[in-house]
Coordinates of N, CA and C in Angstrom, one line a residue:
E1 N 91.5 66.5 100.9 CA 91.9 67.8 101.4 C 90.3 68.8 102.7
D2 N 90.1 68.6 103.5 CA 88.7 69.2 104.1 C 89.2 70.9 104.4
Q3 N 88.5 71.7 103.5 CA 89.0 73.0 104.1 C 87.7 73.3 104.8
G4 N 86.9 72.8 106.0 CA 86.1 73.5 106.6 C 84.5 73.6 105.7
P5 N 83.8 74.6 106.2 CA 82.1 74.9 105.8 C 82.4 75.9 104.6
P6 N 81.3 75.3 103.8 CA 81.9 76.3 102.5 C 82.2 77.5 102.4
A7 N 81.8 78.6 103.3 CA 81.6 79.8 104.0 C 83.6 79.5 103.6
A8 N 84.2 79.0 103.9 CA 86.0 79.3 104.8 C 86.2 78.8 102.8
R9 N 85.4 77.3 102.3 CA 86.2 77.3 101.1 C 86.1 79.0 99.9
A10 N 85.5 79.0 100.1 CA 84.5 80.6 99.5 C 85.7 81.4 99.5
L11 N 86.6 81.6 100.9 CA 88.0 82.2 101.1 C 88.8 82.7 100.4
P12 N 89.8 83.5 99.9 CA 90.2 83.6 99.2 C 91.8 83.0 100.0
R13 N 92.6 82.8 98.1 CA 93.6 81.9 99.0 C 95.0 82.0 97.7
D14 N 96.1 81.7 98.5 CA 97.3 82.3 97.3 C 97.0 80.7 97.1
R15 N 98.5 80.6 95.5 CA 98.6 79.6 95.0 C 99.3 78.6 95.4
A16 N 99.6 78.3 97.0 CA 100.1 77.4 97.2 C 98.7 76.4 98.3
G17 N 97.4 77.3 98.1 CA 96.4 77.2 98.9 C 95.7 77.7 100.5
R18 N 96.9 78.7 100.6 CA 96.9 79.1 101.8 C 96.0 79.6 101.6
L19 N 94.9 80.2 102.9 CA 94.4 81.5 103.6 C 94.4 82.6 102.5
C20 N 94.7 84.1 102.5 CA 95.4 85.1 102.3 C 94.3 86.6 103.0
V21 N 94.7 85.6 104.3 CA 94.3 86.8 105.5 C 94.9 87.6 106.2
A22 N 94.9 89.1 106.1 CA 95.9 89.5 106.6 C 96.1 90.4 108.3
P23 N 96.5 89.9 109.0 CA 96.4 89.7 110.2 C 95.9 91.7 111.0
A24 N 96.0 92.2 111.4 CA 94.9 93.4 112.1 C 96.6 93.8 112.0
G25 N 96.7 95.5 111.4 CA 98.1 96.4 111.1 C 98.4 96.4 110.5
V26 N 98.7 95.0 109.4 CA 99.4 95.0 108.6 C 98.8 95.9 106.7
M27 N 99.6 96.7 106.2 CA 99.6 97.2 105.9 C 98.6 96.7 104.5
I28 N 97.5 97.7 104.0 CA 96.3 97.4 102.9 C 96.6 96.1 102.1
S29 N 98.1 96.8 101.1 CA 98.7 96.9 100.5 C 98.8 95.3 99.8
K30 N 98.5 94.9 101.0 CA 99.6 92.9 101.3 C 97.9 92.7 101.0
A31 N 97.4 93.0 101.7 CA 95.7 92.8 101.1 C 95.6 92.2 100.0
V32 N 95.4 93.6 99.9 CA 95.6 94.0 97.7 C 96.3 93.0 96.8
A33 N 97.5 92.9 97.2 CA 98.5 91.8 96.3 C 97.6 90.0 96.5
C34 N 97.1 90.3 98.0 CA 96.4 88.5 98.0 C 95.7 88.6 97.4
A35 N 94.8 89.9 97.5 CA 93.3 89.3 96.5 C 94.2 89.2 95.0
L36 N 94.8 90.3 94.3 CA 95.2 89.9 92.7 C 95.5 88.0 92.7
A37 N 96.6 87.4 94.1 CA 96.9 86.3 93.8 C 95.4 86.0 93.2
F38 N 95.1 85.8 94.0 CA 94.1 84.6 94.2 C 93.0 84.5 92.9
V39 N 93.3 86.7 92.6 CA 92.7 86.6 90.6 C 93.5 85.8 89.8
G40 N 94.3 85.8 89.6 CA 95.2 85.1 88.8 C 95.3 83.6 89.6
V41 N 95.0 82.8 89.6 CA 94.8 82.0 90.6 C 93.6 81.1 89.8
T42 N 91.8 81.9 89.3 CA 90.7 82.0 89.9 C 90.3 83.1 88.2
A43 N 91.1 83.6 87.6 CA 90.5 84.3 87.5 C 89.7 83.4 85.4
K44 N 90.5 82.6 85.3 CA 89.4 81.4 84.6 C 87.7 80.8 84.6
A45 N 88.0 80.6 86.1 CA 86.9 79.7 86.2 C 86.2 81.2 87.6
S46 N 86.1 82.7 87.7 CA 85.7 83.7 88.2 C 85.7 84.8 87.7
P47 N 84.6 85.4 87.2 CA 84.6 86.8 86.7 C 85.2 87.9 87.1
A48 N 85.2 88.2 89.0 CA 85.5 89.3 89.7 C 86.0 89.0 91.0
V49 N 87.0 89.6 91.6 CA 86.3 89.3 92.9 C 86.9 91.2 93.9
D50 N 86.4 90.9 95.0 CA 86.2 92.4 95.0 C 87.0 92.7 96.2
V51 N 87.8 93.9 96.6 CA 89.7 94.0 96.9 C 88.7 95.4 97.9
V52 N 88.3 95.4 99.0 CA 88.0 95.9 99.8 C 88.8 96.8 101.2
V53 N 88.3 98.6 100.6 CA 89.5 99.1 100.6 C 88.7 100.1 102.0
A54 N 89.2 99.9 103.6 CA 88.2 100.8 104.7 C 89.2 101.7 104.2
H55 N 88.4 103.7 104.0 CA 88.8 104.0 104.2 C 88.9 106.0 104.8
Y56 N 89.9 106.6 105.2 CA 89.5 107.7 105.7 C 90.3 108.7 105.5
N57 N 90.5 109.3 104.9 CA 90.9 110.5 104.2 C 92.7 110.6 103.8
E58 N 92.5 108.9 102.9 CA 93.8 109.0 103.1 C 93.7 108.9 101.8
D59 N 95.4 109.7 101.6 CA 95.2 109.4 100.2 C 95.0 107.7 98.4
L60 N 94.1 107.7 98.0 CA 93.7 106.1 97.5 C 94.5 106.1 96.0
S61 N 95.4 107.2 95.8 CA 95.9 107.1 94.7 C 97.0 105.9 94.4
W62 N 97.1 105.2 95.2 CA 97.4 103.2 94.9 C 97.2 103.3 94.2
L63 N 95.9 102.6 94.8 CA 95.2 102.5 94.0 C 94.8 102.4 92.4
E64 N 95.2 102.8 91.6 CA 95.0 103.1 90.5 C 95.7 101.8 89.8
R65 N 97.0 101.4 90.2 CA 97.9 100.4 90.3 C 97.3 99.2 89.6
Y66 N 96.4 99.0 90.6 CA 95.7 97.4 91.1 C 94.6 97.3 90.4
R67 N 93.8 98.1 89.8 CA 92.4 97.6 88.8 C 93.0 97.5 87.6
Q68 N 92.0 96.1 87.6 CA 92.7 95.3 86.2 C 90.6 95.2 85.7
A69 N 90.8 94.2 85.0 CA 89.2 93.9 84.7 C 88.2 92.6 84.9
S70 N 89.2 92.5 85.9 CA 88.7 91.8 87.2 C 89.0 91.4 88.6
V71 N 89.0 92.9 89.0 CA 89.6 93.0 90.2 C 88.3 93.8 90.1
N72 N 87.7 93.9 91.2 CA 86.5 95.1 91.6 C 86.2 96.2 92.7
V73 N 87.2 96.7 93.0 CA 87.7 98.1 93.8 C 86.4 98.4 94.5
R74 N 86.4 97.9 95.5 CA 85.6 98.4 96.7 C 86.4 99.7 98.0
V75 N 85.8 100.7 97.4 CA 86.2 101.5 98.8 C 84.7 102.1 100.1
Y76 N 85.3 102.0 100.7 CA 84.2 102.6 102.0 C 85.1 103.7 102.4
S77 N 84.1 104.8 103.0 CA 84.7 106.2 103.5 C 84.0 106.1 104.7
K78 N 84.4 106.8 105.7 CA 84.0 107.2 107.1 C 85.0 108.9 107.0
G79 N 85.0 109.2 106.2 CA 85.5 109.7 106.0 C 85.1 111.6 104.9
R80 N 85.7 112.4 104.4 CA 85.7 112.6 103.7 C 85.7 111.6 102.4
V81 N 84.1 111.1 101.6 CA 84.2 110.5 100.6 C 84.6 110.7 99.7
H82 N 85.6 109.7 98.6 CA 86.2 109.9 97.9 C 85.8 109.9 97.1
A83 N 85.6 109.5 95.3 CA 85.2 109.8 94.5 C 84.6 108.4 94.4
G84 N 83.5 107.4 93.4 CA 83.3 106.3 93.1 C 83.3 105.0 95.3
A85 N 83.6 106.2 96.1 CA 83.3 105.1 97.7 C 82.0 105.3 98.2
Q86 N 82.2 104.3 98.3 CA 80.3 104.8 99.6 C 80.4 105.1 100.6
A87 N 79.3 106.1 101.0 CA 80.2 106.5 102.7 C 79.1 105.4 103.2
L88 N 80.0 105.5 104.9 CA 80.1 104.1 105.9 C 79.8 105.3 107.2
R89 N 79.3 105.2 108.2 CA 78.8 105.8 109.9 C 80.5 105.9 110.1
N90 N 81.3 106.7 110.4 CA 82.8 106.4 111.2 C 81.8 105.6 112.9
V91 N 81.9 104.6 112.6 CA 81.8 103.9 113.9 C 83.4 102.0 112.9
G92 N 83.4 102.1 114.7 CA 84.2 100.8 114.9 C 85.5 101.1 113.8
R93 N 86.1 100.2 113.7 CA 87.5 100.5 113.0 C 86.8 99.7 111.8
E94 N 88.1 99.3 110.9 CA 87.7 98.4 109.6 C 88.0 97.2 109.7
S95 N 88.2 96.6 110.3 CA 86.1 95.3 110.6 C 85.8 96.0 110.0
H96 N 85.1 96.8 111.1 CA 83.4 97.1 111.1 C 83.3 97.5 109.3
T97 N 84.0 97.8 108.6 CA 84.0 98.2 107.5 C 84.1 95.9 106.7
Y98 N 84.8 95.9 106.6 CA 85.2 94.1 106.5 C 84.0 94.2 106.8
L99 N 83.2 93.9 107.5 CA 82.2 93.1 108.2 C 80.7 93.6 107.5
T100 N 80.9 94.8 107.2 CA 79.9 96.0 106.6 C 79.6 95.7 105.0
H101 N 80.8 94.9 104.6 CA 81.2 94.6 103.3 C 81.0 92.9 103.2
I102 N 80.8 92.1 103.8 CA 80.4 91.0 103.6 C 79.3 90.7 104.1
V103 N 78.4 91.4 105.2 CA 76.7 91.8 105.1 C 75.8 91.7 104.3
N104 N 76.5 93.0 103.6 CA 75.5 93.4 102.3 C 75.9 92.6 101.4
N105 N 76.7 91.6 101.0 CA 77.4 91.7 99.6 C 76.9 90.2 99.5

């Protein structure tokens, strides 16, 4: 089965092989759950996956339940910088945060 160019093959997929892409406006927890499902499928082949969170002054205590040895949680903050978060200028929307992570990593 052709999955497109190499960049598309590297995208996270669920156990059925479907791309884990959350449409705009979907709660971040669904994206995290999809990333964690991806980790469960590939944990033997890959040491880590990045879970990227676009943050602006929200409570991040919910992230603790998703932390695992094979999950690298990356928080980018455009408001008050949370401990361990990387500060970004408050421009664009959450897609700017995700694109920044993709370009820099």
